[in-house]
Short mmCIF file of C-alpha atoms and ligand atoms in Angstrom, two decimals:
data_model
loop_
_atom_site.label_atom_id
_atom_site.label_comp_id
_atom_site.label_asym_id
_atom_site.label_seq_id
_atom_site.Cartn_x
_atom_site.Cartn_y
_atom_site.Cartn_z
CA MET F 1 134.48 173.79 175.05
CA ARG F 2 133.17 176.95 176.67
CA ILE F 3 130.36 175.39 178.71
CA ASP F 4 132.53 172.48 179.93
CA THR F 5 135.17 174.96 180.98
CA ALA F 6 132.60 176.95 182.94
CA GLN F 7 131.45 173.74 184.65
CA LEU F 8 134.97 172.88 185.69
CA LEU F 9 135.76 176.38 186.94
CA LYS F 10 132.54 176.37 188.92
CA ARG F 11 133.68 173.15 190.58
CA PHE F 12 137.00 174.78 191.47
CA PHE F 13 135.12 177.75 192.91
CA PHE F 14 133.07 175.57 195.25
CA ALA F 15 136.16 173.59 196.27
CA GLU F 16 138.06 176.79 197.16
CA ARG F 17 135.03 178.16 198.97
CA SER F 18 134.58 175.06 201.10
CA LEU F 19 138.30 174.80 201.83
CA LEU F 20 138.63 178.40 202.97
CA VAL F 21 135.52 178.26 205.15
CA SER F 22 137.00 175.25 206.99
CA GLU F 23 140.43 176.81 207.34
CA ALA F 24 138.85 179.98 208.74
CA ALA F 25 136.73 178.01 211.22
CA TRP F 26 139.77 176.14 212.58
CA ILE F 27 141.98 179.17 213.29
CA PRO F 28 141.01 179.49 217.00
CA ALA F 29 141.55 175.78 217.70
CA ILE F 30 145.14 175.68 216.45
CA ALA F 31 147.79 176.91 218.88
CA PRO F 32 150.98 177.84 216.98
CA LEU F 33 150.99 181.50 215.96
CA ASP F 34 152.74 180.65 212.71
CA ILE F 35 149.85 178.38 211.70
CA LYS F 36 147.14 180.85 212.73
CA THR F 37 148.62 183.74 210.79
CA ASN F 38 149.49 181.70 207.70
CA LEU F 39 146.10 180.00 207.64
CA ALA F 40 144.55 183.46 207.55
CA ARG F 41 146.74 184.25 204.55
CA TYR F 42 145.76 181.03 202.81
CA VAL F 43 142.10 181.80 203.47
CA TRP F 44 142.56 185.13 201.72
CA GLN F 45 144.47 183.54 198.81
CA SER F 46 141.66 181.03 198.34
CA ALA F 47 139.06 183.79 198.47
CA GLU F 48 140.94 185.76 195.80
CA THR F 49 141.17 182.68 193.56
CA ALA F 50 137.52 181.86 194.19
CA ASN F 51 136.58 185.41 193.27
CA SER F 52 138.45 185.17 189.96
CA LEU F 53 136.89 181.77 189.26
CA ARG F 54 133.45 183.12 189.96
CA GLU F 55 133.90 186.14 187.71
CA ARG F 56 135.27 183.90 184.95
CA VAL F 57 132.29 181.56 185.15
CA PHE F 58 130.00 184.55 184.74
CA GLU F 59 132.00 185.71 181.73
CA LEU F 60 131.88 182.34 180.05
CA ARG F 61 128.15 182.11 180.48
CA PHE F 62 127.50 185.69 179.58
CA PRO F 63 124.82 187.11 179.76
CA SER F 64 123.67 184.87 182.61
CA ARG F 65 124.85 186.06 186.07
CA MET F 66 123.49 182.99 187.77
CA MET F 67 125.88 180.94 189.87
CA GLU F 68 123.69 178.15 191.13
CA ASP F 69 124.73 175.69 193.81
CA GLU F 70 127.29 172.89 193.50
CA GLY F 71 125.00 171.01 191.07
CA ASN F 72 126.67 167.85 189.78
CA ASP F 73 129.64 168.37 192.05
CA ARG F 74 127.65 167.99 195.24
CA ALA F 75 129.33 164.70 196.23
CA LEU F 76 132.81 166.15 195.73
CA ILE F 77 132.07 169.34 197.66
CA ALA F 78 130.49 167.27 200.45
CA ILE F 79 133.93 165.69 200.98
CA PHE F 80 135.51 169.12 201.20
CA ASP F 81 132.80 170.16 203.67
CA ALA F 82 133.31 166.99 205.72
CA VAL F 83 136.82 168.04 206.68
CA ARG F 84 135.30 170.82 208.82
CA ASP F 85 134.22 168.03 211.20
CA SER F 86 137.75 166.66 211.60
CA PRO F 87 138.16 164.93 214.97
CA SER F 88 141.31 166.84 215.99
CA VAL F 89 143.82 169.47 214.89
CA PRO F 90 146.23 166.81 213.51
CA ALA F 91 143.35 165.20 211.58
CA PHE F 92 142.43 168.56 210.10
CA LEU F 93 146.02 169.44 209.15
CA LEU F 94 146.69 166.01 207.68
CA SER F 95 143.51 165.76 205.61
CA VAL F 96 143.76 169.30 204.23
CA GLY F 97 147.52 169.19 203.68
CA THR F 98 147.78 165.76 202.10
CA VAL F 99 144.41 165.26 200.39
CA LEU F 100 142.46 168.44 199.64
CA LEU F 101 145.30 170.79 198.72
CA PRO F 102 147.21 168.31 196.49
CA ALA F 103 143.92 167.40 194.74
CA MET F 104 143.34 171.07 193.96
CA ARG F 105 146.87 171.79 192.84
CA ASN F 106 146.84 168.74 190.55
CA ALA F 107 143.48 169.71 189.13
CA TYR F 108 144.68 173.25 188.35
CA GLN F 109 147.87 171.94 186.78
CA SER F 110 146.05 169.55 184.48
CA TYR F 111 143.53 172.24 183.61
CA LEU F 112 146.36 174.57 182.57
CA GLN F 113 147.99 171.81 180.49
CA ALA F 114 144.77 170.84 178.74
CA SER F 115 143.26 174.25 178.07
CA ASP F 116 144.02 176.75 175.37
CA LEU F 117 146.23 179.65 176.36
CA ILE F 118 144.69 181.91 173.70
CA ALA F 119 140.99 181.16 174.03
CA ASP F 120 141.13 180.85 177.81
CA GLY F 121 143.96 183.29 178.55
CA PRO F 122 142.19 185.11 181.42
CA THR F 123 141.85 181.83 183.35
CA HIS F 124 145.50 180.98 182.74
CA ARG F 125 146.66 184.14 184.45
CA PHE F 126 144.95 183.58 187.81
CA LEU F 127 145.16 179.79 187.82
CA THR F 128 148.93 179.93 187.29
CA LEU F 129 149.15 182.06 190.41
CA ALA F 130 146.80 179.66 192.22
CA VAL F 131 149.10 176.71 191.43
CA ARG F 132 152.02 178.63 192.93
CA GLU F 133 150.01 179.45 196.03
CA LYS F 134 148.73 175.91 196.42
CA THR F 135 152.29 174.60 196.18
CA GLU F 136 153.35 177.00 198.92
CA GLN F 137 150.33 176.07 201.04
CA ILE F 138 151.12 172.36 200.72
CA SER F 139 154.68 172.90 201.92
CA GLY F 140 153.34 175.02 204.82
CA PHE F 141 151.01 172.21 205.88
CA ASP F 142 153.82 169.64 205.46
CA ARG F 143 156.00 171.68 207.82
CA TRP F 144 153.25 172.00 210.43
CA ILE F 145 152.40 168.31 210.21
CA GLU F 146 156.08 167.38 210.66
CA ALA F 147 156.47 169.75 213.63
CA ALA F 148 153.37 168.40 215.37
CA ARG F 149 153.99 164.73 214.66
CA SER F 150 156.22 164.12 217.66
CA GLU F 151 153.32 164.86 220.01
CA ASN F 152 150.49 162.61 221.04
CA LEU F 153 150.86 159.47 218.95
CA GLU F 154 147.35 158.25 219.68
CA VAL F 155 145.83 161.30 218.05
CA TRP F 156 148.07 160.76 215.03
CA SER F 157 146.84 157.23 214.35
CA GLU F 158 143.27 158.56 214.50
CA ALA F 159 144.32 161.41 212.18
CA ALA F 160 145.83 158.95 209.71
CA ALA F 161 142.66 156.82 209.67
CA TRP F 162 140.56 159.96 209.14
CA THR F 163 142.76 161.12 206.30
CA ASP F 164 142.62 157.70 204.62
CA GLU F 165 138.85 157.89 204.73
CA VAL F 166 138.86 161.37 203.15
CA ALA F 167 141.31 160.19 200.45
CA GLN F 168 139.23 157.12 199.64
CA ARG F 169 136.05 159.13 199.26
CA MET F 170 137.88 161.64 197.13
CA SER F 171 139.03 158.97 194.71
CA ALA F 172 135.56 157.35 194.74
CA VAL F 173 134.07 160.55 193.31
CA GLY F 174 136.91 160.88 190.80
CA GLY F 175 138.86 163.66 192.53
CA VAL F 176 138.74 167.33 191.61
CA ARG F 177 140.13 167.05 188.10
CA ALA F 178 137.89 164.33 186.68
CA GLU F 179 136.50 165.09 183.22
CA SER F 180 132.97 164.52 184.33
CA PRO F 181 131.53 164.46 187.83
CA GLY F 182 131.91 161.12 189.56
CA PRO F 183 129.15 158.96 191.01
CA SER F 184 127.19 160.65 193.74
CA LEU F 185 127.88 159.06 197.10
CA PRO F 186 125.24 158.95 199.78
CA ALA F 187 125.81 161.97 202.00
CA GLU F 188 126.79 160.38 205.26
CA ARG F 189 129.07 161.52 208.01
CA LEU F 190 132.63 160.20 207.83
CA PRO F 191 133.52 157.65 210.52
CA GLY F 192 135.27 159.43 213.37
CA ALA F 193 133.81 162.85 212.52
CA ARG F 194 133.31 165.30 215.37
CA PRO F 195 130.75 167.99 214.49
CA TYR F 196 132.50 171.36 214.39
CA SER F 197 131.70 173.83 217.13
CA ILE F 198 133.20 177.26 217.76
CA PRO F 199 135.89 176.94 220.44
CA ALA F 200 134.94 178.84 223.60
CA HIS F 201 138.63 179.26 224.45
CA PRO F 202 141.21 180.01 221.78
CA ALA F 203 144.32 177.80 221.70
CA ARG F 204 147.49 179.69 222.55
CA ASP F 205 151.06 179.23 221.37
CA ARG F 206 152.95 177.79 224.33
CA ARG F 207 156.06 179.82 223.65
CA PHE F 208 154.38 182.93 225.09
CA TRP F 209 153.37 183.94 228.61
CA PRO F 210 149.76 182.69 228.83
CA CYS F 211 147.17 185.01 230.36
CA ARG F 212 143.69 186.39 229.88
CA PHE F 213 144.52 190.11 230.10
CA TYR F 214 147.74 190.99 228.32
CA TRP F 215 148.65 194.37 229.84
CA PRO F 216 147.94 195.97 233.24
CA ASP F 217 146.08 198.98 231.77
CA ILE F 218 143.29 196.62 230.63
CA VAL F 219 142.40 195.69 234.20
CA ASP F 220 143.62 198.87 235.90
CA PRO F 221 142.75 202.19 234.19
CA SER F 222 145.27 204.05 236.39
CA TYR F 223 148.16 202.12 234.81
CA PRO F 224 149.75 204.44 232.22
CA TYR F 225 149.66 203.51 228.53
CA GLY F 226 153.11 205.02 228.55
CA GLU F 227 155.30 207.01 226.26
CA GLY F 228 158.69 206.57 224.63
CA MET F 229 159.94 203.03 224.87
CA GLN F 230 156.94 201.95 226.92
CA LEU F 231 154.55 203.17 224.22
CA GLN F 232 156.55 201.40 221.51
CA LEU F 233 156.42 198.21 223.54
CA ARG F 234 152.73 198.60 224.39
CA SER F 235 151.87 199.13 220.76
CA ALA F 236 153.80 196.03 219.65
CA ILE F 237 152.06 194.01 222.39
CA SER F 238 148.69 195.26 221.14
CA HIS F 239 149.54 194.23 217.62
CA LEU F 240 150.65 190.76 218.65
CA ASN F 241 147.49 190.35 220.72
CA GLU F 242 145.36 191.11 217.68
CA VAL F 243 145.56 187.35 217.30
CA TRP F 244 142.06 187.45 218.83
CA ALA F 245 140.89 189.42 215.77
CA VAL F 246 142.35 186.80 213.42
CA GLU F 247 140.37 184.16 215.31
CA ALA F 248 137.20 186.26 215.40
CA GLY F 249 137.51 186.95 211.67
CA GLY F 250 137.85 183.25 210.91
CA VAL F 251 134.88 182.27 213.06
CA ILE F 252 132.51 184.89 211.66
CA LEU F 253 133.58 184.18 208.08
CA SER F 254 132.55 180.57 208.46
CA ALA F 255 129.50 181.16 210.67
CA PHE F 256 127.87 183.54 208.17
CA ALA F 257 129.18 181.92 204.98
CA ASP F 258 125.79 180.40 204.15
CA VAL F 259 123.75 183.31 205.50
CA LEU F 260 125.33 186.28 203.74
CA PRO F 261 126.23 186.63 200.04
CA TRP F 262 129.61 185.69 198.52
CA GLU F 263 130.94 189.21 198.99
CA TRP F 264 130.84 188.63 202.74
CA ILE F 265 133.31 185.75 202.40
CA SER F 266 135.50 187.86 200.17
CA ASN F 267 135.45 190.82 202.63
CA SER F 268 135.89 188.77 205.78
CA ALA F 269 138.74 186.74 204.25
CA ARG F 270 140.58 190.01 203.63
CA TRP F 271 139.66 191.20 207.12
CA THR F 272 141.02 188.03 208.73
CA TYR F 273 144.21 188.23 206.67
CA ASP F 274 144.70 191.92 207.56
CA GLU F 275 144.41 191.12 211.26
CA SER F 276 147.00 188.37 210.82
CA ARG F 277 149.34 190.98 209.32
CA HIS F 278 148.78 193.26 212.32
CA CYS F 279 149.55 190.33 214.61
CA ARG F 280 152.73 189.56 212.65
CA MET F 281 153.77 193.23 212.84
CA GLY F 282 153.75 192.99 216.63
CA TYR F 283 155.50 189.64 216.66
CA GLU F 284 158.28 190.71 214.28
CA ARG F 285 158.74 193.99 216.18
CA LEU F 286 159.13 192.19 219.52
CA MET F 287 161.48 189.61 218.02
CA ALA F 288 163.58 192.37 216.44
CA TRP F 289 164.03 193.77 219.97
CA LYS F 290 165.29 190.28 220.93
CA LEU F 291 162.63 189.76 223.59
CA ASP F 292 162.07 186.16 224.59
CA PRO F 293 158.52 184.96 223.78
CA SER F 294 158.21 183.50 227.30
CA TRP F 295 158.28 187.09 228.66
CA ILE F 296 155.57 188.28 226.28
CA PRO F 297 151.92 188.17 227.46
CA LEU F 298 149.51 186.62 224.97
CA GLY F 299 145.94 187.03 226.16
CA THR F 300 142.47 185.73 225.43
CA TYR F 301 140.08 188.22 227.03
CA ILE F 302 138.43 189.83 224.02
CA TYR F 303 137.66 186.53 222.29
CA GLU F 304 136.42 185.05 225.56
CA SER F 305 134.24 188.09 226.31
CA ALA F 306 132.28 187.11 223.21
CA THR F 307 132.20 183.37 223.82
CA THR F 308 131.88 182.88 227.56
CA VAL F 309 130.07 185.87 229.10
CA ASP F 310 127.15 185.54 226.70
CA ALA F 311 127.25 182.34 224.66
CA ARG F 312 123.81 182.78 223.06
CA ASP F 313 125.03 184.25 219.78
CA ILE F 314 128.78 183.85 219.61
CA PRO F 315 129.24 184.76 215.93
CA LEU F 316 127.23 187.98 216.30
CA ASN F 317 129.17 188.82 219.47
CA LEU F 318 132.49 188.28 217.67
CA LEU F 319 131.46 190.42 214.72
CA GLY F 320 130.25 193.10 217.14
CA MET F 321 133.50 192.82 219.10
CA LEU F 322 135.58 193.42 215.99
CA PHE F 323 133.44 196.40 215.08
CA PHE F 324 133.66 197.79 218.62
CA PHE F 325 137.46 197.60 218.80
CA GLU F 326 137.99 198.86 215.25
CA THR F 327 136.00 202.01 215.96
CA LYS F 328 137.27 202.43 219.53
CA ASN F 329 141.00 202.52 218.77
CA ILE F 330 141.17 204.01 215.33
CA ARG F 331 141.32 207.65 216.45
CA HIS F 332 144.56 207.05 218.44
CA LYS F 333 146.47 205.60 215.53
CA PRO F 334 147.54 208.64 213.45
CA GLU F 335 148.75 210.33 216.66
CA ARG F 336 150.78 207.26 217.67
CA ALA F 337 152.33 207.03 214.20
CA ARG F 338 153.42 210.69 214.66
CA LEU F 339 154.90 209.94 218.08
CA PHE F 340 156.87 206.95 216.72
CA HIS F 341 158.19 209.22 213.99
CA SER F 342 159.37 211.68 216.64
CA TYR F 343 161.21 208.83 218.44
CA GLY F 344 162.96 207.93 215.18
CA ASP F 345 161.25 204.51 215.29
CA SER F 346 160.33 204.25 211.62
CA LEU F 347 159.34 200.58 211.87
CA SER F 348 156.64 201.22 214.49
CA GLU F 349 155.55 204.30 212.55
CA HIS F 350 155.27 202.32 209.33
CA ASP F 351 153.32 199.50 211.05
CA MET F 352 150.89 201.92 212.68
CA ASP F 353 150.33 203.83 209.47
CA PHE F 354 149.49 200.74 207.40
CA ASP F 355 147.41 199.38 210.26
CA TRP F 356 145.36 202.58 210.29
CA ALA F 357 144.53 202.24 206.59
CA ASP F 358 143.37 198.63 207.11
CA GLU F 359 141.28 199.49 210.16
CA THR F 360 139.40 202.21 208.31
CA LEU F 361 138.35 199.59 205.75
CA HIS F 362 137.39 197.18 208.54
CA ALA F 363 135.16 199.68 210.29
CA SER F 364 133.18 199.95 207.05
CA TYR F 365 132.99 196.13 206.72
CA GLY F 366 131.74 195.90 210.30
CA LYS F 367 128.98 198.45 209.86
CA ARG F 368 127.84 197.15 206.48
CA TRP F 369 127.64 193.48 207.40
CA LEU F 370 126.19 194.00 210.88
CA LYS F 371 123.38 195.96 209.24
CA GLU F 372 122.81 193.28 206.60
CA LEU F 373 122.81 190.55 209.19
CA LEU F 374 120.30 192.36 211.37
CA ALA F 375 118.06 192.95 208.35
CA ILE F 376 118.17 189.23 207.46
CA ARG F 377 117.17 188.43 211.02
CA GLY F 378 114.19 190.75 210.76
CA ARG F 379 115.70 193.38 213.06
CA ASP F 380 116.19 197.06 212.48
CA PRO F 381 119.55 197.52 210.68
CA ALA F 382 120.12 200.68 212.75
CA ALA F 383 120.44 198.40 215.80
CA TYR F 384 124.10 197.81 214.85
CA GLU F 385 124.93 200.50 217.41
CA GLU F 386 123.19 198.41 220.07
CA VAL F 387 125.29 195.40 219.11
CA ARG F 388 128.39 197.54 219.49
CA LYS F 389 127.29 198.80 222.92
CA ASN F 390 126.41 195.29 224.01
CA CYS F 391 129.92 194.15 223.10
CA GLU F 392 131.43 196.98 225.13
CA GLN F 393 129.32 195.76 228.03
CA LEU F 394 130.43 192.14 227.52
CA VAL F 395 134.09 193.18 227.67
CA ASN F 396 133.51 195.27 230.79
CA ASP F 397 131.72 192.36 232.46
CA TYR F 398 134.54 190.01 231.55
CA VAL F 399 137.23 192.39 232.81
CA ARG F 400 135.42 192.41 236.16
CA THR F 401 136.17 188.70 236.55
CA ARG F 402 139.88 189.51 237.05
CA THR F 403 141.38 188.20 240.28
CA PRO F 404 143.89 190.06 242.50
CA ALA F 405 146.44 187.28 241.95
CA GLU F 406 146.01 187.55 238.19
CA VAL F 407 146.49 191.32 238.27
CA ALA F 408 149.61 190.98 240.43
CA ALA F 409 151.10 188.37 238.08
CA LEU F 410 150.32 190.58 235.11
CA ARG F 411 152.02 193.59 236.70
CA SER F 412 155.16 191.53 237.35
CA ALA F 413 155.11 190.21 233.79
CA ALA F 414 154.80 193.74 232.40
CA ASP F 415 157.57 195.05 234.70
CA LEU F 416 159.84 192.21 233.64
CA LEU F 417 159.23 192.89 229.97
CA ILE F 418 159.76 196.65 230.34
CA ASN F 419 163.04 196.02 232.16
CA LYS F 420 164.22 193.50 229.58
CA ALA F 421 163.33 195.90 226.81
CA LYS F 422 165.35 198.67 228.51
CA GLN F 423 168.37 196.37 228.84
CA LEU F 424 168.24 194.86 225.39
CA ARG F 425 167.63 197.97 223.33
FE1 LIG I 501 143.93 195.09 213.35
FE1 LIG I 502 140.89 195.53 212.03
#
């Protein structure tokens, strides 16, 4: 019946919401680039599904626009939330990949089998897509779990115990697809939980050349940005290093999820996903040039400027940092796309052009949500410009911590890469 259906879809909404907030929060802690960028995509897929679920619940309850809290599903959503406090990366991957995601996929499948295609046609359309996405997400997690399993066996036995606990609690409340909400469990922390905190240092994929500053012009303004091949290379390196923006997007999504309205989650999920596409653009470009990842600098300085120079308000710093870099670089992009066109490099041109369109959207997200956040905190919304300036200052302060040895190593790494690029292309 209509009201039961709305109840069930509301449960699915809260499950997707909790899942995506956790996935977003964990992006900086997980090293492999493939996981970071795909997690960002899954976050966005979940946000799109959650959006459709939310709209559908409103429709079914028309004319009420109220979407109250988890209600009867509190115990179930508490289990989803608990996974945010996973004790390690393997524990997080294992509990999401083998408990939460299969529970959701199964629930959607049985919903589609039990419900009426005619009366509930609008739900069928987006939930059919959600089943396909969940199936893909599960195989992604399976792959990552398999790849990581060979390492650190001690952590894996802890991860298995953690995942068993999550699975047991899930079945105690009747899972996601139960007809009626299960018994409410006392809200207690899962054994072995480690309260989530924002990583001060982002984990980096070990295949790349690890550094803080990823190109000499960052620490030495006299170093040319370059033209021709050097500009193509520099631009691809910039794109790859937007991995910091994927991490920042994930952290701020989760940090403000309970402070700002749902639309924030929807916007920042898209933002995080877009940055993961920019990062992939750089990665694919560099791989197409057959450059070895171990020659390619992958830095941390922008993320760390927000987390280590001034740790008082890391989420606000990261949001401000995104806004600062979006607005700082955007004016160069159409010109660079034109230059790539003149070099006959249509791939770089195409990447830069699509990137520009995304960044224009992001600059508006940054301004809008910084203003809303400041207003909520009782500050003048116009102070968003101050936040931006403060972030510029934080980056400048961080850049000043460079050491001569670090700069020398960076110059050699850049020289090596430029030479390899000349030889290979
Ligand atoms: Fe970007
Ligand atoms: Fe952006």
